[in-house]
PDB file of C-alpha atoms in Angstrom:
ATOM      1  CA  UNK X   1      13.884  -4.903   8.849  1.00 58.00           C
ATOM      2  CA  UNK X   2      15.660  -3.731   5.542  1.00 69.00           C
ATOM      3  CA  UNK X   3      14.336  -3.388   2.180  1.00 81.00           C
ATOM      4  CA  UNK X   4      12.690  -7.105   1.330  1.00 92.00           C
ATOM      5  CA  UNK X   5      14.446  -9.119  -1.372  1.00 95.00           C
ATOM      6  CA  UNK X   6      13.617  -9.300  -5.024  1.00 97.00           C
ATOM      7  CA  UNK X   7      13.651 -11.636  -7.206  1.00 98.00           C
ATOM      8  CA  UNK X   8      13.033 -11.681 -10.644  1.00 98.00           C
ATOM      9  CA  UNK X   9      11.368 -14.855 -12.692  1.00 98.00           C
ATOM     10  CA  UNK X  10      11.652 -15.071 -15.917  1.00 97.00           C
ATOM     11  CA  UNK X  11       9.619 -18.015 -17.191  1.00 96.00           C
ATOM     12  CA  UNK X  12       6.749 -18.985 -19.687  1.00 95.00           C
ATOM     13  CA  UNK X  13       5.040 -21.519 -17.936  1.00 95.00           C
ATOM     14  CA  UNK X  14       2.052 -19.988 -16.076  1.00 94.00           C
ATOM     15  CA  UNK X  15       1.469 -23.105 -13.258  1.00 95.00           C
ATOM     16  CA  UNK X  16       5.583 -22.906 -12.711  1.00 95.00           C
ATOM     17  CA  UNK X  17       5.685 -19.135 -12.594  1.00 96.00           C
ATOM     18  CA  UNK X  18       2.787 -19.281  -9.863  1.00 96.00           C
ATOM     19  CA  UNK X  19       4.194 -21.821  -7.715  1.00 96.00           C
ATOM     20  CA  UNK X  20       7.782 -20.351  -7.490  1.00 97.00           C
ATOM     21  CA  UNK X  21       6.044 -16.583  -6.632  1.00 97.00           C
ATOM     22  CA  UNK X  22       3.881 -18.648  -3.642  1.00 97.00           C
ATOM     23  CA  UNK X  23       6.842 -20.373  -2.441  1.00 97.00           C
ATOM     24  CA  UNK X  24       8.967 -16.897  -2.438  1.00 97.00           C
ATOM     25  CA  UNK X  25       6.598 -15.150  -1.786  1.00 97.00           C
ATOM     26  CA  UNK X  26       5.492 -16.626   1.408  1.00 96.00           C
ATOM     27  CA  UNK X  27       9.419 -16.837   2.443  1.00 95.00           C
ATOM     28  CA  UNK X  28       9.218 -12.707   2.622  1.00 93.00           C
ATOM     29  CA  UNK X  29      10.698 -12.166  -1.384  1.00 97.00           C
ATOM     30  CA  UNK X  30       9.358  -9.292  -3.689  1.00 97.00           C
ATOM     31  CA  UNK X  31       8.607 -11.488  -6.458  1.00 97.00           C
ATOM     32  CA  UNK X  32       8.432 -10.294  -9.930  1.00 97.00           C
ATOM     33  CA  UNK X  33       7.795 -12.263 -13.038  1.00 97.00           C
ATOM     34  CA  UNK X  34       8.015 -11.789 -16.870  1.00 97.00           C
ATOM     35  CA  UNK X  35       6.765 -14.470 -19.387  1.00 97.00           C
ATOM     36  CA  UNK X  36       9.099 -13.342 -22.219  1.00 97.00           C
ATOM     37  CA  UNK X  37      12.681 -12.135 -22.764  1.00 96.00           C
ATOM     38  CA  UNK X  38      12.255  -8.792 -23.651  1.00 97.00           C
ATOM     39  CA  UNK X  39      10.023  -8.101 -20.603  1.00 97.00           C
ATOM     40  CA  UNK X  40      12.496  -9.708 -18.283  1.00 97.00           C
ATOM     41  CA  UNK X  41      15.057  -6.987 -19.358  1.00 97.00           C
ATOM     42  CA  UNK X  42      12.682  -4.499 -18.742  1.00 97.00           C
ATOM     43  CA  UNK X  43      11.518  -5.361 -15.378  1.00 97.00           C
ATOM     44  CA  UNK X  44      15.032  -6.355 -14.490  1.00 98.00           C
ATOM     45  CA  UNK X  45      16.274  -2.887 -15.466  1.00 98.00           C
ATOM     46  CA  UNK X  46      13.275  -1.348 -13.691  1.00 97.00           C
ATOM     47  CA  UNK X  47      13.218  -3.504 -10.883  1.00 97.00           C
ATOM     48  CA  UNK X  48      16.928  -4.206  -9.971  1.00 97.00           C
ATOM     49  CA  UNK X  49      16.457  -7.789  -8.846  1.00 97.00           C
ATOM     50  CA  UNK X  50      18.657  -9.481  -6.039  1.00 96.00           C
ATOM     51  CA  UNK X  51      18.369 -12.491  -8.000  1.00 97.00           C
ATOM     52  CA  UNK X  52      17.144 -13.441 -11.792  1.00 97.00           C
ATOM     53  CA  UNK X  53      15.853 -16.831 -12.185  1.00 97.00           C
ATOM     54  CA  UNK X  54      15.959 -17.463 -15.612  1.00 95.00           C
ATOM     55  CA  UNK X  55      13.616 -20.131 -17.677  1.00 93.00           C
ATOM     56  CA  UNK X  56      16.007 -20.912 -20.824  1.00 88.00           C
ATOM     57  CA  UNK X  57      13.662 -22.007 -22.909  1.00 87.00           C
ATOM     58  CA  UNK X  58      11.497 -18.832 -23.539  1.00 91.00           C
ATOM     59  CA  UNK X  59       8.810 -18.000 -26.277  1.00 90.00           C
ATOM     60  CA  UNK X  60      10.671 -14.829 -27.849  1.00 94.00           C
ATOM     61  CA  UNK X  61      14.311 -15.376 -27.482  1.00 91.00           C
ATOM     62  CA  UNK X  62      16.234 -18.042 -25.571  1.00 87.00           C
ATOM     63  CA  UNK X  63      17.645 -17.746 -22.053  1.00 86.00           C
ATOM     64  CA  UNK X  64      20.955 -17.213 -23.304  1.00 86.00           C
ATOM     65  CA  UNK X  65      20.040 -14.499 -25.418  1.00 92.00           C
ATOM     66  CA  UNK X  66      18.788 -12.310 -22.324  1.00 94.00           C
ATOM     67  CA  UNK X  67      21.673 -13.430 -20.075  1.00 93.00           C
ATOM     68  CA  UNK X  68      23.755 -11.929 -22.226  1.00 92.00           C
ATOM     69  CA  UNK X  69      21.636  -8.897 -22.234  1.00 94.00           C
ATOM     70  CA  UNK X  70      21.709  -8.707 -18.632  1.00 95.00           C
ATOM     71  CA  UNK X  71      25.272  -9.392 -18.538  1.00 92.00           C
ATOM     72  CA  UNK X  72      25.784  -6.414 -21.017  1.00 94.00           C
ATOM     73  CA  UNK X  73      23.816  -4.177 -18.316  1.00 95.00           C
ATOM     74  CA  UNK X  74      26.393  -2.316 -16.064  1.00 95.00           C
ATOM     75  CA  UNK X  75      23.432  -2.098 -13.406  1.00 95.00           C
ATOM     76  CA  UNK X  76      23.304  -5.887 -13.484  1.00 95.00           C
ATOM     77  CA  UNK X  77      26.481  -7.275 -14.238  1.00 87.00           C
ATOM     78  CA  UNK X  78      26.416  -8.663 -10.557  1.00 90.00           C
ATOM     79  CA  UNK X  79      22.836  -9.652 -10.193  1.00 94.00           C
ATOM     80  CA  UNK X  80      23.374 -13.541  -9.764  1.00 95.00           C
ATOM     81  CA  UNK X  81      21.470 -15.218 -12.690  1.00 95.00           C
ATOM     82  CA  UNK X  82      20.124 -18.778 -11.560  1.00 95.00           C
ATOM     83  CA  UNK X  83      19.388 -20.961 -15.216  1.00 93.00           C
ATOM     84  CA  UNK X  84      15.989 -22.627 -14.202  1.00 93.00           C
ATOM     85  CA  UNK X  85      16.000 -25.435 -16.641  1.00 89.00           C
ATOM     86  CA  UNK X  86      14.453 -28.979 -17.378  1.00 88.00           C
ATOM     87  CA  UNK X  87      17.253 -29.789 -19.665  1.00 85.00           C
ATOM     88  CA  UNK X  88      19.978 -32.193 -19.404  1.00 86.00           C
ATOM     89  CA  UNK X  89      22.444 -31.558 -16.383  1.00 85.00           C
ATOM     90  CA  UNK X  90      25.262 -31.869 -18.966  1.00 87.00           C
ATOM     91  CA  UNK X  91      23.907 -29.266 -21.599  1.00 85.00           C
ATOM     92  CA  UNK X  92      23.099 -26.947 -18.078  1.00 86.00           C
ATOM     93  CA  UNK X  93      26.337 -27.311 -16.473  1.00 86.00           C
ATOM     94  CA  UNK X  94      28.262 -26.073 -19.821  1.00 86.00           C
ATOM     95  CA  UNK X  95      25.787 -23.609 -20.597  1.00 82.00           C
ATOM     96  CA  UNK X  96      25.313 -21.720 -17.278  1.00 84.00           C
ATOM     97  CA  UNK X  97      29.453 -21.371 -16.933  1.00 84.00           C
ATOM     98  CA  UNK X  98      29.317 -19.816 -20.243  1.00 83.00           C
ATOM     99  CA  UNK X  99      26.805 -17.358 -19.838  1.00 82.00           C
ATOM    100  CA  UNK X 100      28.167 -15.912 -16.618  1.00 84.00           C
ATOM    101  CA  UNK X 101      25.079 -17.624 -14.743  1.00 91.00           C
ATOM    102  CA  UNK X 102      25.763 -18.421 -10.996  1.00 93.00           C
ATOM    103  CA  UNK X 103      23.916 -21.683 -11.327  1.00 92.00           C
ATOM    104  CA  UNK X 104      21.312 -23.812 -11.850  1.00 93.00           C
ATOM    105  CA  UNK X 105      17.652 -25.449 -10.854  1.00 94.00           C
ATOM    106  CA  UNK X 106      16.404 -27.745 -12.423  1.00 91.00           C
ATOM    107  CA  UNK X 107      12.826 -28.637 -13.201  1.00 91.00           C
ATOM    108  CA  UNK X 108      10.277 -29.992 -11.984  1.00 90.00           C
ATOM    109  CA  UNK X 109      10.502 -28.315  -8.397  1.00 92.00           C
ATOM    110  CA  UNK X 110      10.180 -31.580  -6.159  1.00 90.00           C
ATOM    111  CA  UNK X 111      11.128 -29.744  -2.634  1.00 94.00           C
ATOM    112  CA  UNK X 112       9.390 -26.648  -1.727  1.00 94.00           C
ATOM    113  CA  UNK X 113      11.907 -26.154   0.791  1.00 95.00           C
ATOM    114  CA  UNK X 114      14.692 -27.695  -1.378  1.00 96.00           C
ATOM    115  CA  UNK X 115      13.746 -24.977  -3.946  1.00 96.00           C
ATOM    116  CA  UNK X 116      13.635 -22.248  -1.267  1.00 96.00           C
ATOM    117  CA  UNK X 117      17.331 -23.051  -0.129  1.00 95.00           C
ATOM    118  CA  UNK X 118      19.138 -23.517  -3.157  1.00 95.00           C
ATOM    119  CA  UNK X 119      17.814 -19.769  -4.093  1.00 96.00           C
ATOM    120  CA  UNK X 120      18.986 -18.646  -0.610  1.00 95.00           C
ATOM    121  CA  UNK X 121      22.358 -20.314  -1.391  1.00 95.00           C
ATOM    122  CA  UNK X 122      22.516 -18.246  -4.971  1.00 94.00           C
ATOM    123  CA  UNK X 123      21.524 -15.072  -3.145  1.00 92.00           C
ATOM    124  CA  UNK X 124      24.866 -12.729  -2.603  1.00 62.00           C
ATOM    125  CA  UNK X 125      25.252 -12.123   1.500  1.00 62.00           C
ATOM    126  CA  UNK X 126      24.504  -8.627   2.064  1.00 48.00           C
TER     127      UNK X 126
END
């Protein structure tokens, strides 16, 4: 078995944070998870994530403003960031092509499973 998956959450919420580290958790991720912007960079520089999920609406600067952070990192320029939004599909769809995101999920998570295969979908095949 190789070195288990990691996945980064970036995302203010405490009751969504928790539920998306059960769910990946129990599907065999390394889970990490910031509440703030600035502590997503760090981890995610520390850390190396697979994947960054990425809250866009977050306390200390807005999901765009770290994606183009992480973007600007040449240890991350490939990490597939996933916009985890409950905004308009519109407003997403524009915004995630902009900031060099590989996607979307929106909010609220209705599938568990759902959930769990739309972030194996974003995940790059090793």
């Amino acid at each position: 078995r190789g070195p288990m998956t990691k996945i980064l959450i970036v995302e203010d919420e405490p009751d969504i944070a928790e539920l998306v580290r059960r769910v990946l958790s129990s599907r065999d991720y390394d889970v990490f998870h910031a509440p703030t912007a600035e502590l997503g960079l760090a981890l995610a520089l520390a850390e190396l994530p697979d994947l960054i999920l990425l809250d866009l609406g977050l306390p200390d600067y807005d999901g765009q403003t770290l994606a183009g952070w992480l973007r600007a990192e040449p240890s991350l320029e490939t990490t597939p960031i996933v916009a985890f939004t409950a905004w308009p599909l519109e407003t997403v769809k524009e915004m995630t092509e902009s900031y060099g995101c590989a996607g979307y999920i929106s909010k609220p998570i209705v599938s568990i499973n759902r959930f769990a295969e739309q972030i194996k979908s974003f995940l790059l095949p090793a």
